[in-house]
Amino acid sequence: MEERRNLVLQTSEDAFQFRRQGDVISPKLFTAALEDVFKLLDWSGLGININGEYITHLRFADDIVVMAETLEDLGTMLDGLSRAFQQVGLKMNMDKTKIMSNVHVAPTPLNVGDSALEVVDEYVYLGQTVQLGKSNFEKEVNR
C-alpha cells in the first residue's frame, strides 16, 4: 500500500494542501547529507591497506560497506559513523547492519550503541549476493 503524506501550508490568508508526487530532490538531499557525514569522520590509518592506500568504505546511495583490517577497527569506524549520522539527523538501520569476514570472527559480539551486530556468511548488496571466498553465481542463478 502506498503511503500518502499531506502537508498543509498556511499563510496569514489561505491554506492549501500539498501532496508529494515522487520528487527528485529528496535523493539529492540525502546524498548531500551523507557526504557531510563522511566529512565528519577521521578514519586515517583505518580500513583495508591496498598498496599504501586505505580503502574504508564502498557506498551507493544509502547502501554502505565499511571495511577494516580488525574487528576493533571496525567497531571504532561504526561507532564514529553512527555518531556522525546522528549529528546530521540520520540513523543506521541496525537490523540491516551485519559483519562479514574472510577470517574467523571472535565469538564476542561487536556492539554499535545498544545493538549487537550479527556475523553472517553472506549478504545481499545492491541486489547481488556476496559470499567471501565462494562463487556467488550459483546463489544468484537460484535467486
Short mmCIF file of N, CA and C in Angstrom, two decimals:
data_model
loop_
_atom_site.label_atom_id
_atom_site.label_comp_id
_atom_site.label_asym_id
_atom_site.label_seq_id
_atom_site.Cartn_x
_atom_site.Cartn_y
_atom_site.Cartn_z
N MET A 1 0.85 -1.18 0.00
CA MET A 1 0.00 0.00 0.00
C MET A 1 0.89 1.24 0.00
N GLU A 2 0.61 2.14 -0.86
CA GLU A 2 1.40 3.36 -0.96
C GLU A 2 1.07 4.31 0.19
N GLU A 3 2.12 4.77 0.83
CA GLU A 3 1.92 5.71 1.93
C GLU A 3 1.73 7.11 1.35
N ARG A 4 0.74 7.79 1.81
CA ARG A 4 0.47 9.14 1.34
C ARG A 4 0.70 10.11 2.48
N ARG A 5 1.30 11.23 2.14
CA ARG A 5 1.54 12.26 3.14
C ARG A 5 0.93 13.55 2.64
N ASN A 6 0.26 14.22 3.52
CA ASN A 6 -0.32 15.52 3.20
C ASN A 6 0.39 16.57 4.02
N LEU A 7 0.59 17.69 3.42
CA LEU A 7 1.22 18.81 4.09
C LEU A 7 0.31 20.01 3.90
N VAL A 8 -0.03 20.65 4.98
CA VAL A 8 -0.87 21.84 4.90
C VAL A 8 0.03 23.05 5.08
N LEU A 9 0.06 23.89 4.07
CA LEU A 9 0.82 25.13 4.13
C LEU A 9 -0.15 26.26 4.42
N GLN A 10 0.20 27.10 5.33
CA GLN A 10 -0.73 28.15 5.71
C GLN A 10 0.01 29.48 5.81
N THR A 11 -0.58 30.48 5.21
CA THR A 11 -0.09 31.85 5.35
C THR A 11 -1.14 32.59 6.16
N SER A 12 -1.00 33.87 6.24
CA SER A 12 -1.97 34.64 7.01
C SER A 12 -3.33 34.68 6.33
N GLU A 13 -3.40 34.31 5.04
CA GLU A 13 -4.66 34.38 4.32
C GLU A 13 -5.27 33.00 4.06
N ASP A 14 -4.69 32.24 3.14
CA ASP A 14 -5.31 30.99 2.70
C ASP A 14 -4.42 29.79 3.05
N ALA A 15 -5.05 28.63 3.14
CA ALA A 15 -4.33 27.37 3.33
C ALA A 15 -4.61 26.49 2.12
N PHE A 16 -3.65 25.67 1.73
CA PHE A 16 -3.88 24.71 0.66
C PHE A 16 -3.09 23.44 0.98
N GLN A 17 -3.52 22.32 0.37
CA GLN A 17 -2.86 21.05 0.61
C GLN A 17 -1.85 20.77 -0.49
N PHE A 18 -0.75 20.15 -0.06
CA PHE A 18 0.31 19.75 -0.97
C PHE A 18 0.50 18.25 -0.80
N ARG A 19 0.50 17.52 -1.87
CA ARG A 19 0.73 16.08 -1.81
C ARG A 19 2.01 15.77 -2.57
N ARG A 20 2.96 15.11 -1.89
CA ARG A 20 4.23 14.78 -2.52
C ARG A 20 3.99 13.81 -3.68
N GLN A 21 4.63 14.07 -4.81
CA GLN A 21 4.40 13.26 -6.01
C GLN A 21 5.68 12.59 -6.50
N GLY A 22 6.51 12.07 -5.62
CA GLY A 22 7.74 11.42 -6.07
C GLY A 22 8.77 12.43 -6.52
N ASP A 23 9.11 13.35 -5.65
CA ASP A 23 10.02 14.42 -6.02
C ASP A 23 11.41 13.89 -6.35
N VAL A 24 12.17 14.67 -7.10
CA VAL A 24 13.53 14.28 -7.49
C VAL A 24 14.59 14.88 -6.57
N ILE A 25 14.21 15.78 -5.68
CA ILE A 25 15.20 16.45 -4.85
C ILE A 25 15.58 15.62 -3.62
N SER A 26 14.68 14.79 -3.09
CA SER A 26 14.97 14.03 -1.87
C SER A 26 16.23 13.18 -1.96
N PRO A 27 16.42 12.38 -3.04
CA PRO A 27 17.67 11.61 -3.12
C PRO A 27 18.91 12.49 -3.17
N LYS A 28 18.79 13.64 -3.79
CA LYS A 28 19.94 14.56 -3.86
C LYS A 28 20.25 15.14 -2.49
N LEU A 29 19.23 15.48 -1.73
CA LEU A 29 19.44 16.00 -0.37
C LEU A 29 20.04 14.92 0.52
N PHE A 30 19.56 13.69 0.38
CA PHE A 30 20.11 12.60 1.17
C PHE A 30 21.58 12.38 0.84
N THR A 31 21.91 12.38 -0.44
CA THR A 31 23.30 12.19 -0.86
C THR A 31 24.19 13.29 -0.32
N ALA A 32 23.70 14.53 -0.33
CA ALA A 32 24.47 15.65 0.22
C ALA A 32 24.68 15.48 1.72
N ALA A 33 23.64 15.05 2.43
CA ALA A 33 23.76 14.84 3.88
C ALA A 33 24.74 13.71 4.16
N LEU A 34 24.68 12.65 3.37
CA LEU A 34 25.59 11.52 3.56
C LEU A 34 27.04 11.93 3.29
N GLU A 35 27.24 12.76 2.30
CA GLU A 35 28.59 13.27 2.01
C GLU A 35 29.12 14.04 3.21
N ASP A 36 28.27 14.84 3.85
CA ASP A 36 28.68 15.57 5.05
C ASP A 36 29.03 14.63 6.19
N VAL A 37 28.31 13.52 6.30
CA VAL A 37 28.61 12.53 7.34
C VAL A 37 30.05 12.04 7.19
N PHE A 38 30.42 11.68 5.98
CA PHE A 38 31.76 11.13 5.77
C PHE A 38 32.85 12.19 5.93
N LYS A 39 32.51 13.45 5.75
CA LYS A 39 33.48 14.53 6.01
C LYS A 39 33.74 14.70 7.50
N LEU A 40 32.79 14.29 8.34
CA LEU A 40 32.95 14.40 9.79
C LEU A 40 33.88 13.32 10.35
N LEU A 41 34.14 12.28 9.60
CA LEU A 41 34.88 11.12 10.10
C LEU A 41 36.39 11.29 9.90
N ASP A 42 37.15 10.86 10.89
CA ASP A 42 38.60 10.78 10.75
C ASP A 42 38.97 9.31 10.80
N TRP A 43 39.04 8.69 9.65
CA TRP A 43 39.37 7.29 9.56
C TRP A 43 40.80 7.10 9.08
N SER A 44 41.68 8.05 9.37
CA SER A 44 43.09 7.96 8.97
C SER A 44 43.70 6.68 9.54
N GLY A 45 44.35 5.91 8.68
CA GLY A 45 45.00 4.68 9.11
C GLY A 45 44.05 3.52 9.34
N LEU A 46 42.77 3.72 9.07
CA LEU A 46 41.78 2.65 9.21
C LEU A 46 41.36 2.18 7.83
N GLY A 47 40.70 1.06 7.78
CA GLY A 47 40.27 0.50 6.51
C GLY A 47 41.18 -0.64 6.10
N ILE A 48 41.16 -0.96 4.83
CA ILE A 48 42.00 -2.03 4.28
C ILE A 48 43.10 -1.38 3.46
N ASN A 49 44.34 -1.70 3.79
CA ASN A 49 45.50 -1.12 3.11
C ASN A 49 45.77 -1.90 1.82
N ILE A 50 45.62 -1.22 0.71
CA ILE A 50 45.92 -1.81 -0.60
C ILE A 50 46.97 -0.93 -1.26
N ASN A 51 48.19 -1.46 -1.35
CA ASN A 51 49.32 -0.74 -1.95
C ASN A 51 49.51 0.65 -1.35
N GLY A 52 49.39 0.74 -0.03
CA GLY A 52 49.63 2.01 0.66
C GLY A 52 48.44 2.94 0.74
N GLU A 53 47.35 2.60 0.09
CA GLU A 53 46.13 3.41 0.15
C GLU A 53 45.10 2.68 1.01
N TYR A 54 44.43 3.42 1.88
CA TYR A 54 43.41 2.81 2.74
C TYR A 54 42.03 2.96 2.11
N ILE A 55 41.38 1.83 1.92
CA ILE A 55 40.00 1.81 1.43
C ILE A 55 39.12 1.59 2.66
N THR A 56 38.26 2.56 2.96
CA THR A 56 37.45 2.49 4.18
C THR A 56 36.02 2.04 3.93
N HIS A 57 35.48 2.37 2.76
CA HIS A 57 34.08 2.03 2.53
C HIS A 57 33.74 2.07 1.06
N LEU A 58 32.66 1.39 0.73
CA LEU A 58 32.01 1.49 -0.57
C LEU A 58 30.63 2.03 -0.30
N ARG A 59 30.15 2.86 -1.19
CA ARG A 59 28.82 3.41 -0.95
C ARG A 59 28.11 3.66 -2.27
N PHE A 60 26.84 3.30 -2.27
CA PHE A 60 25.95 3.59 -3.39
C PHE A 60 24.62 3.96 -2.78
N ALA A 61 24.23 5.21 -2.94
CA ALA A 61 23.00 5.74 -2.32
C ALA A 61 23.09 5.50 -0.82
N ASP A 62 22.14 4.76 -0.25
CA ASP A 62 22.16 4.53 1.20
C ASP A 62 22.74 3.17 1.58
N ASP A 63 23.31 2.46 0.62
CA ASP A 63 23.95 1.17 0.89
C ASP A 63 25.45 1.39 1.07
N ILE A 64 25.94 1.07 2.26
CA ILE A 64 27.33 1.33 2.61
C ILE A 64 27.98 0.05 3.11
N VAL A 65 29.19 -0.23 2.62
CA VAL A 65 30.01 -1.32 3.14
C VAL A 65 31.22 -0.67 3.78
N VAL A 66 31.43 -0.92 5.07
CA VAL A 66 32.60 -0.39 5.79
C VAL A 66 33.61 -1.53 5.90
N MET A 67 34.88 -1.23 5.57
CA MET A 67 35.92 -2.26 5.55
C MET A 67 37.01 -1.93 6.56
N ALA A 68 37.49 -2.97 7.26
CA ALA A 68 38.53 -2.78 8.26
C ALA A 68 39.39 -4.03 8.34
N GLU A 69 40.63 -3.84 8.81
CA GLU A 69 41.56 -4.96 8.99
C GLU A 69 41.21 -5.78 10.23
N THR A 70 40.71 -5.13 11.28
CA THR A 70 40.42 -5.83 12.53
C THR A 70 39.01 -5.52 13.00
N LEU A 71 38.50 -6.40 13.85
CA LEU A 71 37.18 -6.18 14.44
C LEU A 71 37.18 -4.92 15.30
N GLU A 72 38.29 -4.67 15.99
CA GLU A 72 38.40 -3.47 16.82
C GLU A 72 38.32 -2.20 15.95
N ASP A 73 39.05 -2.20 14.83
CA ASP A 73 38.98 -1.05 13.92
C ASP A 73 37.56 -0.87 13.37
N LEU A 74 36.92 -1.98 13.03
CA LEU A 74 35.55 -1.91 12.52
C LEU A 74 34.62 -1.29 13.55
N GLY A 75 34.78 -1.70 14.81
CA GLY A 75 33.96 -1.13 15.88
C GLY A 75 34.18 0.37 16.01
N THR A 76 35.44 0.80 15.94
CA THR A 76 35.76 2.23 16.00
C THR A 76 35.09 2.98 14.85
N MET A 77 35.18 2.40 13.66
CA MET A 77 34.62 3.05 12.48
C MET A 77 33.09 3.13 12.55
N LEU A 78 32.45 2.04 12.95
CA LEU A 78 30.99 2.03 13.01
C LEU A 78 30.45 2.93 14.12
N ASP A 79 31.14 2.98 15.26
CA ASP A 79 30.73 3.91 16.32
C ASP A 79 30.81 5.35 15.83
N GLY A 80 31.91 5.68 15.16
CA GLY A 80 32.07 7.04 14.61
C GLY A 80 31.02 7.35 13.56
N LEU A 81 30.74 6.37 12.70
CA LEU A 81 29.73 6.56 11.66
C LEU A 81 28.35 6.78 12.28
N SER A 82 28.02 6.00 13.29
CA SER A 82 26.74 6.16 13.97
C SER A 82 26.61 7.54 14.61
N ARG A 83 27.66 8.01 15.27
CA ARG A 83 27.63 9.35 15.88
C ARG A 83 27.52 10.44 14.82
N ALA A 84 28.25 10.29 13.72
CA ALA A 84 28.19 11.28 12.64
C ALA A 84 26.80 11.30 12.00
N PHE A 85 26.19 10.13 11.83
CA PHE A 85 24.82 10.07 11.32
C PHE A 85 23.89 10.87 12.21
N GLN A 86 24.00 10.68 13.52
CA GLN A 86 23.14 11.37 14.46
C GLN A 86 23.31 12.88 14.37
N GLN A 87 24.52 13.35 14.10
CA GLN A 87 24.77 14.79 14.01
C GLN A 87 24.03 15.44 12.86
N VAL A 88 23.76 14.69 11.80
CA VAL A 88 23.03 15.26 10.66
C VAL A 88 21.59 14.75 10.58
N GLY A 89 21.12 14.08 11.65
CA GLY A 89 19.73 13.65 11.71
C GLY A 89 19.44 12.34 11.01
N LEU A 90 20.46 11.53 10.73
CA LEU A 90 20.25 10.22 10.12
C LEU A 90 20.45 9.13 11.17
N LYS A 91 19.99 7.92 10.85
CA LYS A 91 20.11 6.81 11.79
C LYS A 91 20.48 5.55 11.03
N MET A 92 21.42 4.78 11.58
CA MET A 92 21.78 3.50 10.97
C MET A 92 20.67 2.49 11.21
N ASN A 93 20.36 1.70 10.20
CA ASN A 93 19.39 0.62 10.35
C ASN A 93 20.15 -0.59 10.90
N MET A 94 20.06 -0.80 12.20
CA MET A 94 20.83 -1.85 12.85
C MET A 94 20.33 -3.24 12.47
N ASP A 95 19.10 -3.37 12.00
CA ASP A 95 18.60 -4.67 11.54
C ASP A 95 19.30 -5.10 10.26
N LYS A 96 19.75 -4.14 9.47
CA LYS A 96 20.43 -4.46 8.21
C LYS A 96 21.95 -4.39 8.32
N THR A 97 22.46 -3.98 9.47
CA THR A 97 23.90 -3.84 9.66
C THR A 97 24.46 -5.19 10.11
N LYS A 98 25.35 -5.77 9.31
CA LYS A 98 25.90 -7.11 9.55
C LYS A 98 27.42 -7.06 9.46
N ILE A 99 28.05 -8.11 10.00
CA ILE A 99 29.50 -8.28 9.88
C ILE A 99 29.77 -9.49 9.02
N MET A 100 30.68 -9.33 8.06
CA MET A 100 31.13 -10.44 7.24
C MET A 100 32.64 -10.38 7.21
N SER A 101 33.30 -11.52 7.39
CA SER A 101 34.76 -11.52 7.48
C SER A 101 35.34 -12.67 6.67
N ASN A 102 36.56 -12.45 6.17
CA ASN A 102 37.25 -13.53 5.48
C ASN A 102 38.16 -14.31 6.43
N VAL A 103 38.10 -13.98 7.72
CA VAL A 103 38.78 -14.74 8.77
C VAL A 103 37.76 -15.03 9.86
N HIS A 104 38.10 -15.96 10.74
CA HIS A 104 37.18 -16.29 11.83
C HIS A 104 37.00 -15.07 12.74
N VAL A 105 35.75 -14.71 12.99
CA VAL A 105 35.44 -13.59 13.88
C VAL A 105 35.22 -14.14 15.28
N ALA A 106 35.84 -13.50 16.26
CA ALA A 106 35.71 -13.93 17.65
C ALA A 106 34.25 -13.99 18.06
N PRO A 107 33.90 -14.90 18.95
CA PRO A 107 32.50 -15.02 19.37
C PRO A 107 31.99 -13.80 20.14
N THR A 108 32.89 -12.93 20.59
CA THR A 108 32.46 -11.72 21.27
C THR A 108 31.75 -10.82 20.27
N PRO A 109 30.49 -10.49 20.53
CA PRO A 109 29.76 -9.67 19.55
C PRO A 109 30.29 -8.24 19.51
N LEU A 110 30.18 -7.65 18.34
CA LEU A 110 30.51 -6.25 18.17
C LEU A 110 29.23 -5.46 18.37
N ASN A 111 29.28 -4.48 19.24
CA ASN A 111 28.10 -3.65 19.51
C ASN A 111 28.30 -2.26 18.94
N VAL A 112 27.24 -1.74 18.37
CA VAL A 112 27.18 -0.33 17.97
C VAL A 112 26.01 0.24 18.74
N GLY A 113 26.31 1.14 19.66
CA GLY A 113 25.27 1.62 20.56
C GLY A 113 24.78 0.46 21.39
N ASP A 114 23.47 0.24 21.39
CA ASP A 114 22.87 -0.85 22.16
C ASP A 114 22.66 -2.11 21.32
N SER A 115 23.09 -2.10 20.08
CA SER A 115 22.80 -3.21 19.17
C SER A 115 24.03 -4.09 18.94
N ALA A 116 23.85 -5.40 19.13
CA ALA A 116 24.89 -6.37 18.80
C ALA A 116 24.74 -6.73 17.33
N LEU A 117 25.84 -6.67 16.59
CA LEU A 117 25.79 -6.95 15.16
C LEU A 117 25.95 -8.45 14.90
N GLU A 118 25.17 -8.93 13.96
CA GLU A 118 25.19 -10.34 13.58
C GLU A 118 26.35 -10.60 12.61
N VAL A 119 27.04 -11.74 12.81
CA VAL A 119 28.08 -12.18 11.89
C VAL A 119 27.41 -13.10 10.87
N VAL A 120 27.61 -12.82 9.57
CA VAL A 120 26.96 -13.59 8.51
C VAL A 120 28.00 -14.13 7.53
N ASP A 121 27.62 -15.19 6.80
CA ASP A 121 28.48 -15.77 5.77
C ASP A 121 28.23 -15.14 4.41
N GLU A 122 27.08 -14.50 4.27
CA GLU A 122 26.72 -13.88 3.00
C GLU A 122 25.70 -12.78 3.26
N TYR A 123 25.59 -11.87 2.32
CA TYR A 123 24.58 -10.83 2.39
C TYR A 123 24.29 -10.34 0.99
N VAL A 124 23.24 -9.59 0.84
CA VAL A 124 22.88 -9.04 -0.47
C VAL A 124 23.24 -7.56 -0.46
N TYR A 125 24.08 -7.17 -1.42
CA TYR A 125 24.49 -5.77 -1.58
C TYR A 125 24.17 -5.36 -3.00
N LEU A 126 23.37 -4.31 -3.14
CA LEU A 126 22.94 -3.82 -4.45
C LEU A 126 22.31 -4.93 -5.29
N GLY A 127 21.53 -5.78 -4.62
CA GLY A 127 20.82 -6.84 -5.31
C GLY A 127 21.65 -8.06 -5.65
N GLN A 128 22.91 -8.09 -5.25
CA GLN A 128 23.81 -9.19 -5.57
C GLN A 128 24.22 -9.91 -4.28
N THR A 129 24.12 -11.24 -4.26
CA THR A 129 24.57 -12.00 -3.10
C THR A 129 26.09 -11.98 -3.05
N VAL A 130 26.64 -11.62 -1.90
CA VAL A 130 28.09 -11.57 -1.71
C VAL A 130 28.47 -12.65 -0.71
N GLN A 131 29.44 -13.50 -1.11
CA GLN A 131 29.99 -14.54 -0.24
C GLN A 131 31.50 -14.49 -0.42
N LEU A 132 32.25 -14.24 0.63
CA LEU A 132 33.70 -14.20 0.51
C LEU A 132 34.25 -15.60 0.30
N GLY A 133 35.17 -15.72 -0.66
CA GLY A 133 35.85 -16.99 -0.89
C GLY A 133 35.00 -18.05 -1.57
N LYS A 134 33.82 -17.70 -2.02
CA LYS A 134 32.94 -18.66 -2.66
C LYS A 134 32.43 -18.07 -3.96
N SER A 135 32.02 -18.95 -4.85
CA SER A 135 31.41 -18.49 -6.08
C SER A 135 30.02 -17.94 -5.77
N ASN A 136 29.76 -16.75 -6.23
CA ASN A 136 28.46 -16.11 -5.99
C ASN A 136 27.43 -16.49 -7.05
N PHE A 137 27.86 -17.08 -8.14
CA PHE A 137 26.97 -17.25 -9.27
C PHE A 137 25.85 -18.25 -9.02
N GLU A 138 26.13 -19.36 -8.35
CA GLU A 138 25.09 -20.37 -8.13
C GLU A 138 23.93 -19.80 -7.33
N LYS A 139 24.22 -19.08 -6.26
CA LYS A 139 23.16 -18.46 -5.44
C LYS A 139 22.36 -17.47 -6.28
N GLU A 140 23.05 -16.67 -7.08
CA GLU A 140 22.37 -15.66 -7.88
C GLU A 140 21.47 -16.29 -8.93
N VAL A 141 21.92 -17.37 -9.55
CA VAL A 141 21.11 -18.05 -10.55
C VAL A 141 19.85 -18.61 -9.91
N ASN A 142 19.99 -19.14 -8.70
CA ASN A 142 18.84 -19.71 -8.00
C ASN A 142 17.91 -18.67 -7.41
N ARG A 143 18.38 -17.44 -7.22
CA ARG A 143 17.54 -16.39 -6.65
C ARG A 143 16.59 -15.96 -7.68
#
